[in-house]
XYZ file of C-alpha atoms in Angstrom:
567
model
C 124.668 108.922 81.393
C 124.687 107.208 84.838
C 121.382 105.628 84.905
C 119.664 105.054 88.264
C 121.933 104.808 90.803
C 122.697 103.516 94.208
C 121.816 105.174 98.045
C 125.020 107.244 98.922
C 127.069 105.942 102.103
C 126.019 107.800 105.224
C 127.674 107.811 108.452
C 127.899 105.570 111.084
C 125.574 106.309 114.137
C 124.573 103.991 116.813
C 122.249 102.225 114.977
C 124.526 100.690 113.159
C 126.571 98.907 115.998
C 125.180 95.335 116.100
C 126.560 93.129 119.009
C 128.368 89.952 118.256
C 126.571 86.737 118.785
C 127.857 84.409 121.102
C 129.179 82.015 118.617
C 131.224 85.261 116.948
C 132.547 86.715 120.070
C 136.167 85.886 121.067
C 136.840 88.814 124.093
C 135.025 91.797 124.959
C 134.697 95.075 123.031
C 134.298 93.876 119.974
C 131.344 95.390 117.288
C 130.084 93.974 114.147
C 129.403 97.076 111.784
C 127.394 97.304 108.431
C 128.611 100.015 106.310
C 126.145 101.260 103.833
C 127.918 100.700 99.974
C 125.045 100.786 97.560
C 125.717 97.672 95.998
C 126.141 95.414 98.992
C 126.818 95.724 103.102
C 130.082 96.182 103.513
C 131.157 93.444 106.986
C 133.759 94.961 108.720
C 135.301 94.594 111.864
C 136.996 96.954 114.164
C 138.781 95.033 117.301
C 138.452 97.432 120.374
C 140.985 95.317 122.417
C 140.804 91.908 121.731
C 143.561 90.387 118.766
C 141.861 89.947 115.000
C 138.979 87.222 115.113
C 139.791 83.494 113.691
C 138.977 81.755 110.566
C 135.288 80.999 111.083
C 134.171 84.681 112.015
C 136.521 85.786 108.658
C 135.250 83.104 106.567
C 131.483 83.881 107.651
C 131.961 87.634 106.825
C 132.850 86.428 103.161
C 130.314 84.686 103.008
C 127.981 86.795 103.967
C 129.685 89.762 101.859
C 130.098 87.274 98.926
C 125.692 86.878 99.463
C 125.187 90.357 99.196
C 127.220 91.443 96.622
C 125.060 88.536 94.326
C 121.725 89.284 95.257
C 122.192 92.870 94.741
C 119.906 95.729 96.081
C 116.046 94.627 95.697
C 114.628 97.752 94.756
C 116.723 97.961 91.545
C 115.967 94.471 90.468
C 112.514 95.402 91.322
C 112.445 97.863 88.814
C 114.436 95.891 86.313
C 112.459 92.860 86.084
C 109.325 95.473 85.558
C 111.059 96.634 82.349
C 110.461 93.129 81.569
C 114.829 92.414 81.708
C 116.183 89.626 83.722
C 119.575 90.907 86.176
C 122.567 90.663 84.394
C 123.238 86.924 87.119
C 120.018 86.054 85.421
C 120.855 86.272 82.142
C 124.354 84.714 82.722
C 122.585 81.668 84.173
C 120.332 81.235 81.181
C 123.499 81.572 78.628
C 125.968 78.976 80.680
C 125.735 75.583 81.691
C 124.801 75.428 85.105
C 126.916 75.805 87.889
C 130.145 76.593 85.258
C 130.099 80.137 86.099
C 133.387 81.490 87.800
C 133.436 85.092 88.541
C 136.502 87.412 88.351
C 136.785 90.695 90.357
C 133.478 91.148 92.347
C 134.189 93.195 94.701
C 135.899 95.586 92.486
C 134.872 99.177 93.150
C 135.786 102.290 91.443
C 138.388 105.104 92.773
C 136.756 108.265 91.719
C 136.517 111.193 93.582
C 133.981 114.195 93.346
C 130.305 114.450 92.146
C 129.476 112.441 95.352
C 130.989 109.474 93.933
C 133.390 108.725 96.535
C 130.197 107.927 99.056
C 128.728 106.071 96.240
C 130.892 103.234 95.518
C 129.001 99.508 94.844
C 130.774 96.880 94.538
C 131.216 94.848 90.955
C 130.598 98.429 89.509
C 127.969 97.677 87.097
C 129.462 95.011 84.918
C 129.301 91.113 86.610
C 132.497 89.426 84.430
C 134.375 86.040 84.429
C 134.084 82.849 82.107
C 132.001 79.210 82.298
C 130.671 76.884 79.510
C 128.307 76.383 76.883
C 127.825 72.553 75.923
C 130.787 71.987 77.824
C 133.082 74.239 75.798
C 134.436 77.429 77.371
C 133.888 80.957 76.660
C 134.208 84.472 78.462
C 131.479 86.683 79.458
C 131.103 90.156 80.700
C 127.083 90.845 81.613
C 126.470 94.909 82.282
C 124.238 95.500 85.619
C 121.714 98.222 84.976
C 120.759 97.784 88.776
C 123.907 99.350 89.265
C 124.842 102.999 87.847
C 122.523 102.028 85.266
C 125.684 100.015 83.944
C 127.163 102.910 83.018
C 130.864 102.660 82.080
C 133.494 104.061 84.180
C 137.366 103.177 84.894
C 137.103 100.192 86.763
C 134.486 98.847 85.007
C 136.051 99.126 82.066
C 139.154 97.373 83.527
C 137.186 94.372 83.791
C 135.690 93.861 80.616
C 139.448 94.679 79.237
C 140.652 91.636 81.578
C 138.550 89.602 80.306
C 138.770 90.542 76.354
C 142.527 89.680 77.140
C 141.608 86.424 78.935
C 139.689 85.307 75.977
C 141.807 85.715 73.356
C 145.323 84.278 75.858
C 143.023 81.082 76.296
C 141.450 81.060 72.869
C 138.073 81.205 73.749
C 134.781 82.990 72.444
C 133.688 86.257 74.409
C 130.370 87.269 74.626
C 128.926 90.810 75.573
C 125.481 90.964 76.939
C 124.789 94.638 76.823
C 122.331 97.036 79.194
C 124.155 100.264 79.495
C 122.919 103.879 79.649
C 126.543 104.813 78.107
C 129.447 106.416 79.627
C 129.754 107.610 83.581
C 130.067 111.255 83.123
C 130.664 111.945 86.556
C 134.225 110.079 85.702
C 134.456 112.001 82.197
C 137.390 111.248 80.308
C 138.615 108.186 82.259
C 135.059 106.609 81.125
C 136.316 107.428 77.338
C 139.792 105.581 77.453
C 137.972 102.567 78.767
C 135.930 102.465 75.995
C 138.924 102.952 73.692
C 140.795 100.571 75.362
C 138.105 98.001 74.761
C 137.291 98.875 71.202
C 140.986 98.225 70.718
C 141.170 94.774 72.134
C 138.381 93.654 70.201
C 140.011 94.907 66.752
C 143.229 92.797 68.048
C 140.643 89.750 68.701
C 138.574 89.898 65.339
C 139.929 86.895 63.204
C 141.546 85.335 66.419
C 138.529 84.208 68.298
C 134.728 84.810 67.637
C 132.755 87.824 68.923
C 129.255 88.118 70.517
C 127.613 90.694 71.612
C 123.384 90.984 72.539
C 122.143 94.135 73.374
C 119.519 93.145 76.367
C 119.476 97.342 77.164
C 119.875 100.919 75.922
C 123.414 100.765 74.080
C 123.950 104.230 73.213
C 127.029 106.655 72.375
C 130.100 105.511 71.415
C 129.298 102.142 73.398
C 127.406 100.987 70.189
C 130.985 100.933 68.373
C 131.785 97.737 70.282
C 128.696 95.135 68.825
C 129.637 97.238 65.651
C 132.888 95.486 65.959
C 131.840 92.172 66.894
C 131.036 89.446 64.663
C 128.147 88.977 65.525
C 125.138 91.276 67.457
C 121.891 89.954 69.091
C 118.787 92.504 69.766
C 115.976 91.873 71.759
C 112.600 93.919 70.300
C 111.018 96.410 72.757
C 113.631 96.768 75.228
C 117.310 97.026 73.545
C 118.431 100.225 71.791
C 121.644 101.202 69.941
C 122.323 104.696 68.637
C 125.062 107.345 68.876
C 122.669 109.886 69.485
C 119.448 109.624 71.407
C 116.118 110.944 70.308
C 116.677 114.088 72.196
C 119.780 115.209 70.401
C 118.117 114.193 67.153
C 115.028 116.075 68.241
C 117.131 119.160 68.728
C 119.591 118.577 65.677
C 117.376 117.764 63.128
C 113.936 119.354 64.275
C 112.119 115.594 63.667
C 111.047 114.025 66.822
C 111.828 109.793 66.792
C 111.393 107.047 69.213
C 113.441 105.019 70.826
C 112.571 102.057 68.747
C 112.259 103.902 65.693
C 116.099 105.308 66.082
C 117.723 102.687 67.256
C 115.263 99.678 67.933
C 115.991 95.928 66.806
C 113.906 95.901 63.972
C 115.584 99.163 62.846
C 119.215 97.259 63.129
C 117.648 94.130 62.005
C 115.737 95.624 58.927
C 117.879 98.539 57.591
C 120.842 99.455 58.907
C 122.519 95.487 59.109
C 123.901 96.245 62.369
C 121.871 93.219 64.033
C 122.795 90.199 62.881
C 119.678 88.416 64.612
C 116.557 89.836 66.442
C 114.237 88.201 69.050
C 111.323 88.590 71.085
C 112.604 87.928 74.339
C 115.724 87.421 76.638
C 115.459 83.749 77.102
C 115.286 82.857 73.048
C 118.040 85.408 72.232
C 120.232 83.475 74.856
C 119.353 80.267 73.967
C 119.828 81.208 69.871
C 123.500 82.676 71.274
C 123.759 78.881 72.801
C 123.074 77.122 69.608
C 125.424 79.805 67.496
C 128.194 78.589 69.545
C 127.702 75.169 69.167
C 128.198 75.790 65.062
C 131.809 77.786 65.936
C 135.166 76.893 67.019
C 136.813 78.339 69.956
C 139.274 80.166 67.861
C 140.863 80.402 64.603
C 143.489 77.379 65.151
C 140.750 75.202 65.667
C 138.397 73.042 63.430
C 134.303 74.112 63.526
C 133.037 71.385 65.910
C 131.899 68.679 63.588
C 129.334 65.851 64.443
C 129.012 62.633 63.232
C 128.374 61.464 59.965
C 124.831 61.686 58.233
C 125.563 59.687 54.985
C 125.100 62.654 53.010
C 127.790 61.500 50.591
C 125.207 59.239 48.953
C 121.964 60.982 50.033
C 119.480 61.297 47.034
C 117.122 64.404 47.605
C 114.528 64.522 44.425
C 112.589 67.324 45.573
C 115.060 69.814 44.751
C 114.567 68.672 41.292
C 110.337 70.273 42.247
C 111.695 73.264 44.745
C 113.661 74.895 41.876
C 111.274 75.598 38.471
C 113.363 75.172 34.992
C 112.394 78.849 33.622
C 114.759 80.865 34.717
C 112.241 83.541 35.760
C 110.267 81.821 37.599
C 110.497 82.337 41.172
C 111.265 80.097 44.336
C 112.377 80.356 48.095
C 116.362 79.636 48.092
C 115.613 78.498 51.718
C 114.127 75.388 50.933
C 117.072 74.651 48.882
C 119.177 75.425 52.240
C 116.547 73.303 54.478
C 117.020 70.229 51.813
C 121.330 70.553 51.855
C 121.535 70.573 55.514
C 121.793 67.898 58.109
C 118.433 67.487 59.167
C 116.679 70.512 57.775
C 118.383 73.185 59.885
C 120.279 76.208 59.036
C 121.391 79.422 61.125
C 120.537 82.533 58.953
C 121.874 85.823 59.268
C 120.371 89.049 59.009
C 117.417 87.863 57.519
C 115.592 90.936 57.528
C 118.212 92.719 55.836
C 119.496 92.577 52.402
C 116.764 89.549 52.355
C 117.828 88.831 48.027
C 120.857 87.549 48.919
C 120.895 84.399 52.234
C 123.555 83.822 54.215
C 123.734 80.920 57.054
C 125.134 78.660 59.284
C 124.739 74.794 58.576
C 125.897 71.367 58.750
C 126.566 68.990 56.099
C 127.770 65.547 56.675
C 128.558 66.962 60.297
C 130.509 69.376 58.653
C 130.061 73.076 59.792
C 129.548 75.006 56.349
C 129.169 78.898 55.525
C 125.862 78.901 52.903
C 125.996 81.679 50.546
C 122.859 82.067 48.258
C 120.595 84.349 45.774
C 116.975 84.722 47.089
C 114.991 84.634 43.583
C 112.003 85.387 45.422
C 113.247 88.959 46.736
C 114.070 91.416 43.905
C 114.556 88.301 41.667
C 117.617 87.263 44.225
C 119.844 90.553 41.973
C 123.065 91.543 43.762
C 122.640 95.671 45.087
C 124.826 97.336 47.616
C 123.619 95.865 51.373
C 123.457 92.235 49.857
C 126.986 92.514 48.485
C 127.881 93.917 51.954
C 126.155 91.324 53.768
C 127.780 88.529 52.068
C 131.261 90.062 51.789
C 131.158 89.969 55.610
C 129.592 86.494 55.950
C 132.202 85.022 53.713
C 135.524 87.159 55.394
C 133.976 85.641 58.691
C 133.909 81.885 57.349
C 137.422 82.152 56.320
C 138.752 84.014 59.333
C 137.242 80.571 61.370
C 138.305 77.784 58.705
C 134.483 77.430 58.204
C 134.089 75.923 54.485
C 131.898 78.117 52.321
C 129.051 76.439 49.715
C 127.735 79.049 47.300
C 123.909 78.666 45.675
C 123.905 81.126 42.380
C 120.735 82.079 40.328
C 122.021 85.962 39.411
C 120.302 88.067 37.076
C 123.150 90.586 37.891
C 123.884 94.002 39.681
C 120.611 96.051 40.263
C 120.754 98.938 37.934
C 119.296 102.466 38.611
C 120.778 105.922 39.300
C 120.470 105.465 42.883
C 122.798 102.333 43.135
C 125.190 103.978 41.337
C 125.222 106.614 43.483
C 125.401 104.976 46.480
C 128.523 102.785 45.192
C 127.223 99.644 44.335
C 130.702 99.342 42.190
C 132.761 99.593 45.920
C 129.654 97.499 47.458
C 130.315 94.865 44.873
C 134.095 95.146 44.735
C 133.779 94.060 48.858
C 132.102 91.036 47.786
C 134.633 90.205 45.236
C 137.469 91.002 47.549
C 136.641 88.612 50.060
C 135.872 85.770 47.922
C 138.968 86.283 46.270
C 141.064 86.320 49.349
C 139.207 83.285 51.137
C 141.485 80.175 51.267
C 139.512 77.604 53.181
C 137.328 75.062 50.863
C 135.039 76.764 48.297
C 132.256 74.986 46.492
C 129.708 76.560 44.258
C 126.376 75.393 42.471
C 124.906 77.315 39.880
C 121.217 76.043 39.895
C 119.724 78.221 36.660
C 121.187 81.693 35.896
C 124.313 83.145 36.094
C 124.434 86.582 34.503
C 127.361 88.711 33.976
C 129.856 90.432 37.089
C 127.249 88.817 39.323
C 128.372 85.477 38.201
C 132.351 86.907 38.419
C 131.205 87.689 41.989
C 129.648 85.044 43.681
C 132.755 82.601 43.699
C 133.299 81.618 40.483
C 136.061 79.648 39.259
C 137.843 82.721 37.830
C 138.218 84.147 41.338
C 139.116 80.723 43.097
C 136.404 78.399 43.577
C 137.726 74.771 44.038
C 134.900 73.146 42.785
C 132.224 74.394 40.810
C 129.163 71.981 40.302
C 125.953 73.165 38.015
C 122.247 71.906 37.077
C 120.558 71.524 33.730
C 119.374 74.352 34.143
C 122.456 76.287 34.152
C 123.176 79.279 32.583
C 125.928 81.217 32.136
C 126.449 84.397 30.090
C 126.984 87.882 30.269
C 123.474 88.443 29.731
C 119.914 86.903 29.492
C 118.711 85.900 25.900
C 116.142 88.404 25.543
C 118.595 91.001 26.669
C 121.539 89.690 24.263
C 119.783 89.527 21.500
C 118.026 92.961 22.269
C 121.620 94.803 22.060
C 123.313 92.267 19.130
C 120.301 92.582 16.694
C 118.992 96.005 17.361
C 119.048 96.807 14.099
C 117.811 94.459 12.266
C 114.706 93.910 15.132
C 113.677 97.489 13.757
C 113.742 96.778 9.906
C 111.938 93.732 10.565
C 108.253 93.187 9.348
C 107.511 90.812 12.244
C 109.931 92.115 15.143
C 108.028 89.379 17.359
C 108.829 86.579 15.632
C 112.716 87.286 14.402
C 113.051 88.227 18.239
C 111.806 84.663 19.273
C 113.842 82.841 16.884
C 116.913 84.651 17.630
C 116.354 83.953 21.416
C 116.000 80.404 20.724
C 119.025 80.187 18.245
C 120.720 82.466 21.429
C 119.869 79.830 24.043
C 120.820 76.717 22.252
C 124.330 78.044 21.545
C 125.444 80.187 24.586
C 122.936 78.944 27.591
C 122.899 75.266 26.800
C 124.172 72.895 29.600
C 127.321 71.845 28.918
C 128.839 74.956 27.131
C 130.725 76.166 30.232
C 131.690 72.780 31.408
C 133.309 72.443 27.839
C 135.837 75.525 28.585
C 136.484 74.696 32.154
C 134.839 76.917 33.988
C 132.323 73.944 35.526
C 133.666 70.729 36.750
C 130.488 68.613 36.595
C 126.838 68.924 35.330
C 125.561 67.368 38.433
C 121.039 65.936 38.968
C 119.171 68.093 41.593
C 118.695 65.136 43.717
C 122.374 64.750 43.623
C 123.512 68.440 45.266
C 123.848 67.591 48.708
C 125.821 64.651 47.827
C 128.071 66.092 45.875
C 128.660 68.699 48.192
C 129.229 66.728 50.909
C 132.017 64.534 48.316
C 133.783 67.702 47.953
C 134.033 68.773 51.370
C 136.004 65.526 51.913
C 137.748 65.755 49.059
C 138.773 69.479 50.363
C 139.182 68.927 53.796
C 143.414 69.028 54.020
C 142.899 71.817 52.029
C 146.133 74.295 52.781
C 146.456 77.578 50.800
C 148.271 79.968 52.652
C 147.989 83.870 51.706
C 150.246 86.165 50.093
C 153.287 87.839 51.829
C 151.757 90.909 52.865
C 151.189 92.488 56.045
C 147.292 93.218 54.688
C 145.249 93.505 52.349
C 143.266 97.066 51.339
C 139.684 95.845 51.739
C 137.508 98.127 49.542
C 135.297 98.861 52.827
């Protein structure tokens, strides 16, 4: 799909001869011509018998050139900023710090002959690329110009984005993809494709090496939607970006059902139920500015520490309300949020996919000044059970947090694995086996907190110390079993519940006799398997001890060349 595209070249008449001003001209003869290029006016001189002009008329013409080729044509930005979308310059200067912006190949142009392309050649080619700062700390950027072949991807637009995917990960920086594409140019057919291969590529060779952002501003459709697919993380903005393989026509005609835009690939559909979106917004500016604050929270690359901040005093800071936030009956509801919001440096927390897989939370933080990966059950969503997307979503979280040396705290309350014919079905055992995986192969520092229940592979799963924790802290109100009470003593005294003449009450006593010997307090810190009983009020202190007590922490992996990740 090309998208809207720019006024074809025509030929030169007389119109287009301009004379020279006085200041310009240097002999007779000479002609100032402007040559029609879509994108920009094209200065170019043609001496009739005078030698080439000096400096000052060359240096003016780049200017001038250089002026064009920024402001772009009018009527396209027209129409873009009526779709409600800022230019792909605009967005670029709301994402960098002022003025830090330094552009690489803007007056690149494609080569492509036939289809009328060859009198249709804009400069930048659709894609505006280079590399500036954010908070002072330097990342690359490629911003796709739907003013200009409807940012459709050809050859040497493609080149660009691969230079700077390959400038990125030589300087070990962050690169960040704002996206507004209508797809590949089809007028340059299978030249389009190897770009996009080439940069799908480059970004596998990138993941784990530096981080990955990409925000879909635009339509993001065909086999461009593989590339946010790859990156770590993928912005949407509601009502005008897209991402689908297929559009609604193809579906239309495939399938016989008839779907909108939004409805196939809109943000809330990413956002909500297929996971692809890692965060949706309203609007350009707070997308860009949430993209700002991400990077703040992420090193540069993975030989680098997260960018810490000073000291809070969370080492001795005494937060009683936990103690309220979390109720002792361990079926009792609660938002695992507020836990978050009290653990974290001043209340605030970057969470991920919220809309999706919303039982289990996963988020950016600080503790202490200490960038931390928070892992935790959401009791108030299906009772905060593991199922297939939640395992998923947290497998991913926690493989990202150790790619980036990012320390990983882990909340638990667990009732276990959803059960049902449909979970089984869908492979919750693979879904659940990617969660275990990448807790098991995660070597940075690994702290975990059961706050009530902790019930059978769910516990196994969700860091315990059979699979590696370092430390593993609990509350009273811990417990730890293979099952709940009622359940145990359901499937241990079947029998003799049915001979009973008062199934009620035996059941109740047995429950009780079941909690004070298996779910009491202590009885896995007496085997080992917890390191310290630990007050409410005490949990983000004694997280924030043993972070410092884990920080040197050096555990490299196993000889291998990789792992088989159960994806």
């Amino acid at each position: 799909m090309s998208g809207p595209s720019d006024a074809s070249a025509q030929p030169l008449d007389d119109a287009d001869v301009v004379p020279l001003t006085d200041g310009e001209r240097r002999g007779t003869g000479h002609h100032r011509r402007s040559v029609p290029t879509g994108d920009a006016q094209v200065i170019s001189l043609h001496p009739a018998t005078e030698p080439e002009p000096g400096m000052p008329l060359l240096r003016k013409r780049r200017d001038e050139l250089a002026a064009h080729v920024a402001e772009g044509r009018m009527d396209a930005v027209r129409r873009q900023h009526s779709l409600g979308k800022f230019t792909a310059r605009e967005r670029l200067a709301l994402l960098l710090d002022d003025d830090s912006f330094t552009e690489i190949e803007p007056y690149r142009r494609h080569q492509a002959r036939g289809l009328g392309l060859e009198d249709n050649r804009p400069y930048t080619d659709g894609v505006v690329a280079g590399s500036g700062t954010i908070d002072g700390r330097r990342v690359f950027v490629y911003a796709q110009d739907f003013t200009v072949f409807g940012g459709s991807l050809g050859e040497a637009h493609a080149a660009k984005i691969h230079k700077v995917l390959d400038l990125a990960v030589a300087t070990g920086s962050p690169v960040i993809a704002l996206n507004d594409s209508g797809g590949a140019r089809i007028q340059e057919g299978v030249m389009a494709l190897n770009g996009y291969g080439g940069i799908f590529r480059r970004q596998v060779e990138a993941s784990g090496v530096i981080p990955q952002i990409s925000v879909i501003l635009g339509p993001c459709a065909g086999g461009a939607a593989y590339s946010p697919a790859l990156a770590d993380f993928t912005f949407m903005v509601r009502d005008t970006g897209w991402m689908f393989l297929t559009g609604p026509d193809v579906v239309e005609a495939v399938t016989g059902r008839r779907v909108s835009h939004d409805e196939l690939g809109g943000a809330d559909t990413h956002g909500r139920h297929s996971g692809v979106a890692t965060v949706v917004h309203d609007d350009e500016e707070s997308c860009l500015a949430d993209v700002r604050y991400l990077v703040s929270l992420l090193p540069r690359n993975y030989l680098e520490q997260p960018p810490a901040t000073r000291e809070t005093g969370a080492t001795a800071d005494w937060r009683p309300r936990l103690a309220e936030l979390v109720p002792a009956e361990p079926n009792r509801p609660y938002d695992m949020r507020d836990v978050f919001t009290e653990i974290a440096d001043d209340g605030e927390f970057f969470a991920l996919h919220e809309a999706w897989a919303p039982n289990v939370l996963c988020a950016l933080a600080r503790i202490d000044g200490r960038v931390v990966g928070l892992v935790g059950n959401q009791p108030c969503v299906l009772a905060g059970v593991l199922d297939g997307p939640a395992s998923q979503k947290a497998a991913r979280f926690v493989r990202f947090c150790d790619a980036f040396g990012i320390p990983l705290v882990t909340l638990v309350d667990v009732p276990g694995f959803l059960p049902g014919v449909d979970e089984e079905r869908s492979g919750i055992i693979r879904q659940g086996a990617q969660l275990l995986h990448a807790y098991c192969e995660a070597t940075v520092p690994r702290i975990q907190v059961i706050l009530r229940k902790a019930y059978g592979g769910a516990y196994i799963v969700m860091d315990s110390r059979s699979i590696g924790c370092d430390l593993s802290l609990a509350w009273p109100t811990n417990q730890i079993a293979v099952m709940g009470a009622e359940g145990a003593v359901n499937v241990l005294f079947r029998r003799e519940l049915a001979a009973a003449p008062d199934p009620a009450a035996l059941r109740a006593r047995l429950v009780a006799e079941y909690v004070a010997e298996y779910l009491n307090p202590q009885y896995a810190a007496e085997r080992g398997l917890v390191d310290d009983v630990i007050d409410p009020a005490d949990t983000r202190a004694a997280i924030a001890r043993g972070l410092a007590m884990l920080q040197d922490k050096r555990k490299p992996g196993p000889q291998r060349k990789h792992g088989n990740h159960p994806v």
